[in-house]
């Protein structure tokens, strides 16, 4: 039911863990659906230098988390903010329809981490 | 790749002897059992024999057996067929919150059609309260439908007691015995039921065939109208080969049940004990004793069921999840939720259902392979703090839905 790319990211997830000295954290989830993602980022000069994830969730949730870390590593905040849940799903060659809403939260976690970073900066 | 099957509550492999019994009815003996001529004679005889075999397993008469196209059809016929014929008497039905979708959806449909349904709660071990059941009966109650054993947890419900209560109040009692059949003895006289559903493919028989026991004198209106088949209660030319398969499956179940069940129970206990010892924060879902000998439903905290199943599948191990996510719905299992289990834990629950083909080596393979998978998944889970070896305190923004 999952694409090869999803299974690849699921069985061999990239950037698992938590960034040391993270200056942005985003945690989003939906326990009803059984998906919770925590994304930590290290931003320097408006560039996402490092990003890692921890995810409780199904195959799609883990694959989208892994994919979003690959998509944003080294990108500017402006570029990262443009990434949507749809972009992530597309990069994985699509997700089963039933998973599009529930388990496709990785971009939400990213935006939440960026927001957190900006809030920390303005303090 | 190794292939180990721990999903017998979903379906079972067709047994060689059942397959062999069926084959000639898909080739040489192709006749219509209703025909008066030579072509129909052998198929007719085969169906009669199958009916005898089904009735022997259930301890009823052959005339009390209706062949159906599935367990779901049997449940539909049992429920709609009885309540539609009793509209003059009342419109109230009693059931539980843990029934199979084929019962639940039928009752939800009937609610929309004006029937009233009482959904009995279950306790944390999946058992109903018999006093609650008795209190729910009203003069308008026409049917009690409660499963014999739950498909997800294997919990066996007290159908004998339920049958006695139903009889005392002169209310019809139907039980969905699709999971119980072949695993524990089923005797319609002990259960005191008026209707009972079984399905062949849970008994090492083919898919697409089942049977409904309807006690003599109980009126059931058909939901598939047609000819004279099945005493006018289920239209459609008989699916001869499959019916033969069901009959053989019942014969085999009656013959082998004691031996298979005690062997499977020992394997299940070894699996359950092993996983609970090797993997911390593992809990059993369901009553520890009152359950099918083949089923273990275990909750693995801090990890999600579908991911676990995918990882097990990559090692050739087939099991299924308490999370209905895998079956295309997003809600966690209605059975585990009804038992009061937290959504995250019910999402992290896995059902292992064993069968006659399993061996101690299969179980040991799982016991070796599964603990590292759970450990790796927990190390990726924001709900788990690896350093402290306990639940991590996190808060999060609700998204989705």
Coordinates of C-alpha atoms in Angstrom, one line a residue:
Chain A
X1 CA 0.0 0.0 0.0
X2 CA 3.0 2.3 0.5
X3 CA 5.3 3.5 -2.3
X4 CA 8.9 2.3 -2.4
X5 CA 10.1 5.7 -1.3
X6 CA 7.9 5.6 1.8
X7 CA 9.2 2.1 2.6
X8 CA 12.7 3.3 2.1
X9 CA 12.4 6.2 4.5
X10 CA 10.4 4.0 6.9
X11 CA 13.0 1.2 7.1
X12 CA 16.0 3.5 6.9
X13 CA 14.9 6.8 8.5
X14 CA 17.2 9.8 8.1
X15 CA 18.1 12.3 10.9
X16 CA 16.5 10.5 13.8
X17 CA 17.0 12.0 17.3
X18 CA 17.2 15.5 18.8
X19 CA 19.6 18.3 17.7
X20 CA 22.0 19.3 20.5
X21 CA 21.7 23.0 21.1
X22 CA 18.5 23.2 19.2
X23 CA 17.1 26.7 18.9
X24 CA 13.7 25.7 17.6
X25 CA 11.4 22.8 18.6
X26 CA 8.0 21.9 17.1
X27 CA 5.8 19.1 18.5
X28 CA 2.5 18.4 16.7
X29 CA 0.3 15.4 16.9
X30 CA -3.0 13.8 17.0
X31 CA -3.3 11.0 19.5
X32 CA -6.6 9.9 18.2
X33 CA -4.9 9.1 14.9
X34 CA -1.9 7.8 16.8
X35 CA 0.7 10.2 15.4
X36 CA 3.0 12.6 17.3
X37 CA 6.1 14.2 15.8
X38 CA 8.8 16.3 17.5
X39 CA 11.2 18.2 15.2
X40 CA 14.2 20.0 16.5
X41 CA 16.2 22.5 14.5
X42 CA 19.5 24.4 14.8
X43 CA 19.2 27.7 12.8
X44 CA 22.3 29.8 12.1
X45 CA 22.2 32.9 9.9
X46 CA 18.7 32.1 8.8
X47 CA 19.9 28.7 7.5
X48 CA 18.7 25.4 9.0
X49 CA 22.1 23.9 9.8
X50 CA 20.7 20.8 11.5
X51 CA 17.4 19.1 11.9
X52 CA 16.3 15.9 13.6
X53 CA 13.0 14.1 14.4
X54 CA 11.4 11.8 16.8
X55 CA 8.1 10.3 15.8
X56 CA 5.4 8.1 17.3
X57 CA 3.3 6.9 14.4
X58 CA 2.5 4.7 11.5
X59 CA 4.7 4.1 8.4
X60 CA 3.5 7.3 6.7
X61 CA 4.2 9.4 9.8
X62 CA 7.8 8.1 10.1
X63 CA 8.5 8.4 6.4
X64 CA 7.2 12.0 6.1
X65 CA 9.2 13.0 9.2
X66 CA 12.3 11.5 7.7
X67 CA 11.6 13.2 4.3
X68 CA 11.0 16.6 5.7
X69 CA 14.4 16.6 7.5
X70 CA 16.1 15.8 4.1
X71 CA 14.1 18.5 2.3
X72 CA 15.0 21.3 4.7
X73 CA 18.6 20.6 5.8
X74 CA 20.8 23.4 4.6
X75 CA 17.8 25.5 3.4
X76 CA 17.0 29.0 4.3
X77 CA 14.0 29.7 6.6
X78 CA 12.2 31.3 3.7
X79 CA 12.6 28.2 1.6
X80 CA 11.6 25.9 4.5
X81 CA 8.5 27.9 5.2
X82 CA 7.3 27.2 1.7
X83 CA 7.3 23.4 2.2
X84 CA 3.8 22.1 2.8
X85 CA 2.5 18.7 3.8
X86 CA 1.6 18.2 0.1
X87 CA 5.2 18.9 -0.9
X88 CA 6.4 16.2 1.5
X89 CA 3.8 13.7 0.3
X90 CA 4.8 14.4 -3.3
X91 CA 8.5 13.9 -2.5
X92 CA 7.6 10.4 -1.3
X93 CA 5.7 9.6 -4.5
X94 CA 2.4 10.0 -2.7
X95 CA 0.7 8.6 0.3
X96 CA -2.5 6.4 0.5
X97 CA -5.5 8.8 0.6
X98 CA -6.5 7.8 4.1
X99 CA -3.1 8.9 5.4
X100 CA -3.0 12.3 3.8
X101 CA -4.7 14.1 6.7
X102 CA -3.7 12.2 9.7
X103 CA -0.2 11.1 9.2
X104 CA 1.1 13.8 7.1
X105 CA 2.0 16.3 9.8
X106 CA 5.8 16.7 9.2
X107 CA 5.6 20.1 7.5
X108 CA 3.3 21.3 10.4
X109 CA 6.0 20.2 12.8
X110 CA 8.6 22.1 10.8
X111 CA 6.6 25.3 10.7
X112 CA 6.0 25.0 14.4
X113 CA 9.7 24.6 15.0
X114 CA 10.5 27.7 12.9
X115 CA 7.9 29.7 14.7
X116 CA 9.4 28.6 18.0
X117 CA 12.9 29.7 16.8
X118 CA 11.6 33.1 15.8
X119 CA 9.9 33.5 19.1
X120 CA 13.2 32.6 20.9
X121 CA 15.1 35.1 18.7
X122 CA 12.8 38.0 19.4
X123 CA 13.1 37.5 23.2
Chain B
X1 CA 12.4 -15.2 3.4
X2 CA 10.9 -16.9 6.5
X3 CA 7.1 -16.7 6.5
X4 CA 5.4 -17.0 9.9
X5 CA 1.7 -16.5 10.2
X6 CA 0.2 -15.2 13.4
X7 CA -3.0 -13.8 12.0
X8 CA -5.4 -16.7 12.1
X9 CA -8.3 -14.5 13.4
X10 CA -8.1 -12.7 10.1
X11 CA -8.2 -15.9 8.0
X12 CA -6.6 -19.3 8.0
X13 CA -4.8 -21.2 5.3
X14 CA -7.0 -23.8 3.5
X15 CA -6.3 -27.2 4.8
X16 CA -5.1 -29.8 2.3
X17 CA -7.9 -32.2 3.1
X18 CA -10.5 -29.5 2.8
X19 CA -9.2 -28.4 -0.6
X20 CA -9.2 -32.0 -1.8
X21 CA -12.8 -32.5 -0.7
X22 CA -13.8 -29.4 -2.7
X23 CA -12.1 -29.9 -6.0
X24 CA -14.4 -32.4 -7.7
X25 CA -17.3 -29.9 -7.2
X26 CA -15.4 -27.4 -9.3
X27 CA -14.8 -30.0 -12.1
X28 CA -16.7 -33.3 -12.6
X29 CA -19.6 -32.6 -10.3
X30 CA -20.7 -29.2 -11.6
X31 CA -24.5 -29.9 -11.6
X32 CA -27.2 -27.7 -9.9
X33 CA -28.2 -29.4 -6.7
X34 CA -31.8 -28.4 -7.3
X35 CA -32.0 -30.4 -10.6
X36 CA -34.1 -33.5 -10.7
X37 CA -31.7 -35.3 -13.2
X38 CA -28.4 -37.1 -12.9
X39 CA -26.2 -33.9 -12.9
X40 CA -27.7 -32.6 -9.7
X41 CA -27.7 -35.8 -7.7
X42 CA -24.1 -35.8 -6.4
X43 CA -24.0 -32.1 -5.6
X44 CA -27.3 -32.4 -3.7
X45 CA -25.9 -35.3 -1.7
X46 CA -22.7 -33.4 -1.0
X47 CA -24.7 -30.4 0.4
X48 CA -26.8 -32.7 2.6
X49 CA -23.6 -34.2 4.0
X50 CA -22.1 -30.8 4.6
X51 CA -25.2 -29.7 6.5
X52 CA -24.9 -32.8 8.7
X53 CA -21.3 -31.9 9.5
X54 CA -22.2 -28.3 10.4
X55 CA -25.0 -29.5 12.6
X56 CA -22.7 -32.0 14.3
X57 CA -20.3 -29.2 15.3
X58 CA -23.1 -27.1 16.7
X59 CA -25.2 -29.9 18.1
X60 CA -28.3 -28.9 16.2
X61 CA -30.4 -30.6 13.5
X62 CA -29.4 -30.3 9.8
X63 CA -32.7 -28.5 9.1
X64 CA -31.6 -25.7 11.5
X65 CA -28.6 -24.8 9.3
X66 CA -28.7 -22.1 6.6
X67 CA -25.7 -21.8 4.3
X68 CA -24.6 -18.2 3.7
X69 CA -22.0 -16.3 1.6
X70 CA -20.0 -15.2 4.6
X71 CA -20.0 -14.6 8.4
X72 CA -21.1 -11.0 7.6
X73 CA -24.0 -12.2 5.7
X74 CA -24.9 -14.6 8.5
X75 CA -24.9 -11.8 11.0
X76 CA -27.0 -9.6 8.7
X77 CA -29.6 -12.3 8.1
X78 CA -29.7 -13.2 11.8
X79 CA -30.3 -9.6 12.9
X80 CA -32.4 -8.1 10.0
X81 CA -34.2 -11.4 9.4
X82 CA -35.5 -11.6 13.0
X83 CA -36.2 -7.9 13.8
X84 CA -38.0 -7.3 10.5
X85 CA -40.3 -10.2 11.3
X86 CA -41.0 -8.9 14.8
X87 CA -41.8 -5.3 14.1
X88 CA -45.2 -5.7 15.6
X89 CA -43.7 -6.9 18.9
X90 CA -41.1 -4.2 19.4
X91 CA -38.1 -2.3 18.0
X92 CA -35.5 -2.7 20.7
X93 CA -32.2 -4.6 20.3
X94 CA -29.4 -5.1 22.8
X95 CA -25.8 -5.6 21.9
X96 CA -22.3 -4.6 23.2
X97 CA -19.7 -2.0 22.1
X98 CA -17.2 -4.7 21.1
X99 CA -19.0 -6.5 18.3
X100 CA -17.6 -7.2 14.8
X101 CA -18.3 -4.5 12.2
X102 CA -20.8 -6.7 10.4
X103 CA -23.0 -6.6 13.6
X104 CA -22.2 -3.0 14.5
X105 CA -22.9 -1.6 11.1
X106 CA -26.1 -3.6 10.7
X107 CA -27.4 -2.2 14.0
X108 CA -26.3 1.4 13.1
X109 CA -28.3 1.0 9.9
X110 CA -31.3 -0.3 11.9
X111 CA -31.0 2.7 14.3
X112 CA -31.4 5.0 11.2
X113 CA -34.4 2.9 10.3
X114 CA -36.1 3.6 13.6
X115 CA -34.9 0.7 15.8
X116 CA -33.5 1.4 19.2
X117 CA -30.3 -0.2 20.2
X118 CA -28.7 -0.5 23.7
X119 CA -24.9 -0.7 23.4
X120 CA -23.7 -2.5 26.6
X121 CA -20.3 -1.3 27.9
X122 CA -17.5 -3.7 28.7
X123 CA -15.1 -3.5 31.6
X124 CA -11.3 -3.1 31.3
X125 CA -11.0 -6.9 30.6
X126 CA -13.6 -6.8 27.9
X127 CA -16.4 -8.5 29.9
X128 CA -20.0 -7.3 30.0
X129 CA -22.1 -6.9 33.2
X130 CA -24.9 -9.5 33.1
X131 CA -27.0 -7.5 35.6
X132 CA -26.8 -4.5 33.2
X133 CA -27.9 -6.7 30.4
X134 CA -30.9 -8.0 32.3
X135 CA -31.8 -4.4 33.3
X136 CA -31.7 -3.3 29.7
X137 CA -34.5 -5.7 28.6
X138 CA -37.8 -3.9 28.0
X139 CA -41.2 -5.2 26.8
X140 CA -40.1 -3.8 23.4
X141 CA -36.9 -5.9 23.2
X142 CA -36.9 -8.3 20.3
X143 CA -33.3 -9.4 20.0
X144 CA -30.1 -9.7 22.0
X145 CA -27.0 -10.1 19.8
X146 CA -23.7 -10.6 21.5
X147 CA -20.6 -12.3 20.1
X148 CA -19.3 -15.6 21.6
X149 CA -15.6 -14.4 21.4
X150 CA -14.1 -11.2 20.4
X151 CA -12.0 -11.1 17.3
X152 CA -9.4 -8.6 18.5
X153 CA -8.8 -9.7 22.1
X154 CA -10.1 -13.3 22.0
X155 CA -12.2 -12.5 25.1
X156 CA -15.0 -15.1 25.5
X157 CA -18.3 -13.7 26.5
X158 CA -20.6 -15.5 28.9
X159 CA -23.0 -16.7 26.2
X160 CA -24.5 -19.5 28.3
X161 CA -25.6 -17.0 30.9
X162 CA -26.8 -14.5 28.3
X163 CA -28.9 -17.3 26.7
X164 CA -30.5 -18.1 30.0
X165 CA -31.4 -14.5 30.6
X166 CA -32.8 -14.1 27.1
X167 CA -34.9 -17.2 27.5
X168 CA -36.2 -16.2 30.8
X169 CA -37.4 -12.9 29.3
X170 CA -38.6 -14.6 26.0
X171 CA -36.2 -12.5 23.9
X172 CA -34.4 -14.0 20.9
X173 CA -30.6 -14.4 21.3
X174 CA -28.2 -14.4 18.4
X175 CA -24.5 -14.9 18.9
X176 CA -21.7 -14.2 16.3
X177 CA -19.5 -17.3 16.9
X178 CA -17.3 -16.7 13.9
X179 CA -14.1 -16.5 16.1
X180 CA -15.2 -19.1 18.7
X181 CA -16.1 -21.9 16.2
X182 CA -13.4 -24.5 16.0
X183 CA -11.4 -23.0 18.9
X184 CA -13.7 -23.7 21.8
X185 CA -16.7 -26.1 22.0
X186 CA -19.9 -24.6 20.7
X187 CA -23.2 -26.3 21.6
X188 CA -26.3 -24.4 20.8
X189 CA -28.2 -26.2 23.5
X190 CA -25.7 -25.2 26.2
X191 CA -25.6 -21.6 24.9
X192 CA -29.4 -21.4 24.7
X193 CA -29.2 -19.4 21.6
X194 CA -31.8 -19.0 18.8
X195 CA -29.3 -18.0 16.1
X196 CA -25.6 -18.5 15.7
X197 CA -23.2 -17.5 13.0
X198 CA -20.1 -19.2 11.7
X199 CA -17.7 -18.7 8.8
X200 CA -15.6 -21.3 6.9
X201 CA -12.4 -19.4 6.4
X202 CA -11.7 -19.1 10.1
X203 CA -11.7 -22.9 10.2
X204 CA -9.2 -23.7 7.5
X205 CA -11.9 -23.7 4.9
X206 CA -12.6 -21.4 1.9
X207 CA -13.6 -17.8 1.9
X208 CA -17.1 -16.7 0.8
X209 CA -19.1 -19.3 2.7
X210 CA -20.6 -19.6 6.2
X211 CA -23.6 -20.9 8.0
X212 CA -26.3 -19.6 10.3
X213 CA -28.0 -21.8 12.9
X214 CA -31.7 -20.9 13.2
X215 CA -33.5 -22.7 15.9
X216 CA -36.6 -24.6 14.8
X217 CA -39.6 -22.4 15.0
X218 CA -37.7 -19.1 14.9
X219 CA -39.0 -17.1 12.0
X220 CA -36.4 -15.4 9.8
X221 CA -37.3 -13.3 6.8
X222 CA -34.8 -13.5 4.0
X223 CA -32.5 -10.6 3.1
X224 CA -31.7 -12.3 -0.2
X225 CA -34.9 -13.1 -1.9
X226 CA -35.0 -15.8 -4.5
X227 CA -36.1 -19.4 -5.1
X228 CA -36.8 -22.2 -2.7
X229 CA -33.1 -22.5 -1.6
X230 CA -32.4 -23.0 2.1
X231 CA -36.1 -23.4 2.9
X232 CA -36.8 -20.0 1.2
X233 CA -34.6 -18.2 3.7
X234 CA -31.7 -17.5 1.4
X235 CA -32.0 -17.3 -2.3
X236 CA -29.2 -18.3 -4.7
X237 CA -28.0 -21.5 -6.3
X238 CA -25.8 -23.2 -3.7
X239 CA -22.1 -22.6 -3.8
X240 CA -21.5 -26.3 -3.8
X241 CA -17.7 -26.6 -3.6
X242 CA -17.5 -24.0 -0.8
X243 CA -20.4 -25.6 1.1
X244 CA -18.5 -28.9 0.9
X245 CA -15.4 -27.1 2.2
X246 CA -17.4 -25.7 5.1
X247 CA -18.7 -29.1 6.0
X248 CA -15.3 -30.6 5.9
X249 CA -14.0 -27.7 8.0
X250 CA -16.6 -28.4 10.6
X251 CA -15.8 -32.1 10.6
X252 CA -12.1 -31.4 11.0
X253 CA -12.8 -28.9 13.8
X254 CA -14.9 -31.4 15.7
X255 CA -12.3 -34.1 15.3
X256 CA -9.1 -32.0 16.0
X257 CA -10.3 -29.2 18.3
X258 CA -9.1 -30.6 21.6
X259 CA -5.7 -31.6 20.4
X260 CA -5.1 -28.4 18.3
X261 CA -6.4 -26.1 21.0
X262 CA -4.2 -27.4 23.8
X263 CA -1.1 -27.3 21.5
X264 CA -2.0 -23.8 20.3
X265 CA -2.7 -22.6 23.9
X266 CA 0.8 -23.6 25.0
X267 CA 2.4 -21.8 22.1
X268 CA 0.3 -18.7 22.7
X269 CA 1.2 -18.7 26.4
X270 CA 4.9 -19.1 25.5
X271 CA 4.6 -16.1 23.0
X272 CA 2.8 -13.9 25.5
X273 CA 4.9 -14.7 28.5
X274 CA 8.1 -14.3 26.4
X275 CA 7.2 -10.9 25.0
X276 CA 6.0 -9.6 28.3
X277 CA 9.2 -10.7 29.9
X278 CA 11.5 -9.4 27.2
X279 CA 9.9 -6.1 26.4
X280 CA 9.2 -3.7 29.3
X281 CA 6.0 -1.7 29.3
X282 CA 4.0 -4.4 27.6
X283 CA 0.5 -5.0 28.7
X284 CA -2.1 -7.7 28.0
X285 CA -5.4 -6.5 26.6
X286 CA -8.4 -8.6 27.6
X287 CA -9.4 -11.1 30.3
X288 CA -6.4 -13.3 31.3
X289 CA -8.4 -16.6 31.4
X290 CA -11.8 -16.1 29.7
X291 CA -10.4 -16.0 26.2
X292 CA -9.7 -18.0 23.1
X293 CA -6.7 -20.3 23.4
X294 CA -5.0 -18.9 20.2
X295 CA -5.2 -15.1 20.7
X296 CA -2.9 -12.7 22.4
X297 CA -3.5 -9.0 22.2
X298 CA -0.6 -7.0 23.6
X299 CA 0.0 -3.3 24.0
X300 CA 3.5 -2.0 23.5
X301 CA 3.7 1.4 25.1
X302 CA 5.3 4.4 23.2
X303 CA 5.2 2.7 19.8
X304 CA 2.6 2.6 17.1
X305 CA 1.0 -0.6 15.8
X306 CA 1.2 -0.2 12.1
X307 CA 4.9 0.6 12.3
X308 CA 5.5 -2.4 14.4
X309 CA 3.5 -4.6 11.9
X310 CA 5.5 -3.2 9.0
X311 CA 8.8 -4.0 10.8
X312 CA 7.6 -7.5 11.7
X313 CA 6.4 -8.0 8.1
X314 CA 9.9 -7.2 6.8
X315 CA 11.1 -10.2 8.8
X316 CA 8.3 -12.4 7.4
X317 CA 6.1 -12.2 10.5
X318 CA 2.4 -11.6 9.9
X319 CA 0.3 -10.2 12.7
X320 CA -2.4 -7.5 12.9
X321 CA -2.9 -4.3 14.8
X322 CA -5.3 -3.0 17.4
X323 CA -5.1 0.1 15.4
X324 CA -7.7 0.1 12.7
X325 CA -5.4 2.5 10.8
X326 CA -4.1 -0.5 8.9
X327 CA -7.5 -1.3 7.7
X328 CA -8.1 2.1 6.2
X329 CA -9.9 3.8 9.1
X330 CA -8.1 6.3 11.2
X331 CA -9.7 5.7 14.6
X332 CA -8.1 3.4 17.1
X333 CA -9.8 0.0 17.7
X334 CA -13.3 0.4 19.0
X335 CA -12.9 -2.7 21.0
X336 CA -9.8 -1.4 23.0
X337 CA -11.4 2.0 23.4
X338 CA -14.5 0.4 24.8
X339 CA -12.3 -1.4 27.3
X340 CA -11.0 2.0 28.4
X341 CA -7.5 1.7 26.9
X342 CA -5.9 5.0 26.1
X343 CA -5.8 5.9 22.4
X344 CA -2.0 5.9 22.2
X345 CA -1.8 2.4 23.8
X346 CA -4.6 1.0 21.6
X347 CA -2.7 2.4 18.6
X348 CA 0.3 0.4 19.9
X349 CA -1.5 -2.8 20.3
X350 CA -0.8 -5.9 18.3
X351 CA -2.9 -9.0 17.9
X352 CA -1.1 -12.4 17.5
X353 CA -3.6 -15.1 16.6
X354 CA -2.1 -18.6 16.3
X355 CA -3.2 -21.7 14.5
X356 CA -2.6 -25.3 13.8
X357 CA 0.4 -24.7 11.5
X358 CA 2.4 -22.8 14.1
X359 CA 5.4 -24.3 15.9
X360 CA 7.6 -23.5 18.9
X361 CA 10.3 -22.4 16.4
X362 CA 7.9 -19.8 15.0
X363 CA 7.3 -18.4 18.5
X364 CA 11.0 -18.3 19.3
X365 CA 11.8 -16.5 16.1
X366 CA 9.3 -13.8 17.1
X367 CA 10.7 -13.7 20.7
X368 CA 14.2 -13.1 19.2
X369 CA 13.3 -10.6 16.5
X370 CA 10.7 -8.5 18.2
X371 CA 12.4 -7.0 21.2
X372 CA 15.1 -5.1 19.2
X373 CA 12.4 -3.7 16.9
X374 CA 10.5 -2.3 19.8
X375 CA 13.6 -0.9 21.3
X376 CA 14.6 0.8 18.1
X377 CA 11.1 2.2 17.6
X378 CA 11.0 3.5 21.2
X379 CA 14.4 5.2 20.6
X380 CA 12.6 7.1 17.8
X381 CA 9.5 7.9 19.8
X382 CA 9.0 11.3 21.4
X383 CA 6.8 9.6 24.1
X384 CA 9.7 7.6 25.4
X385 CA 12.8 8.9 27.3
X386 CA 15.5 6.3 26.6
X387 CA 18.0 7.9 29.1
X388 CA 15.5 7.6 32.0
X389 CA 13.8 4.4 30.8
X390 CA 10.3 5.9 31.3
X391 CA 7.6 7.9 29.7
X392 CA 8.7 11.3 28.4
X393 CA 6.7 14.4 29.4
X394 CA 5.7 16.2 26.2
X395 CA 3.1 18.6 25.2
X396 CA 2.1 19.1 21.6
X397 CA -0.1 21.1 19.3
X398 CA -3.1 19.2 17.9
X399 CA -3.1 19.0 14.1
X400 CA -5.0 17.0 11.5
X401 CA -8.6 16.0 11.3

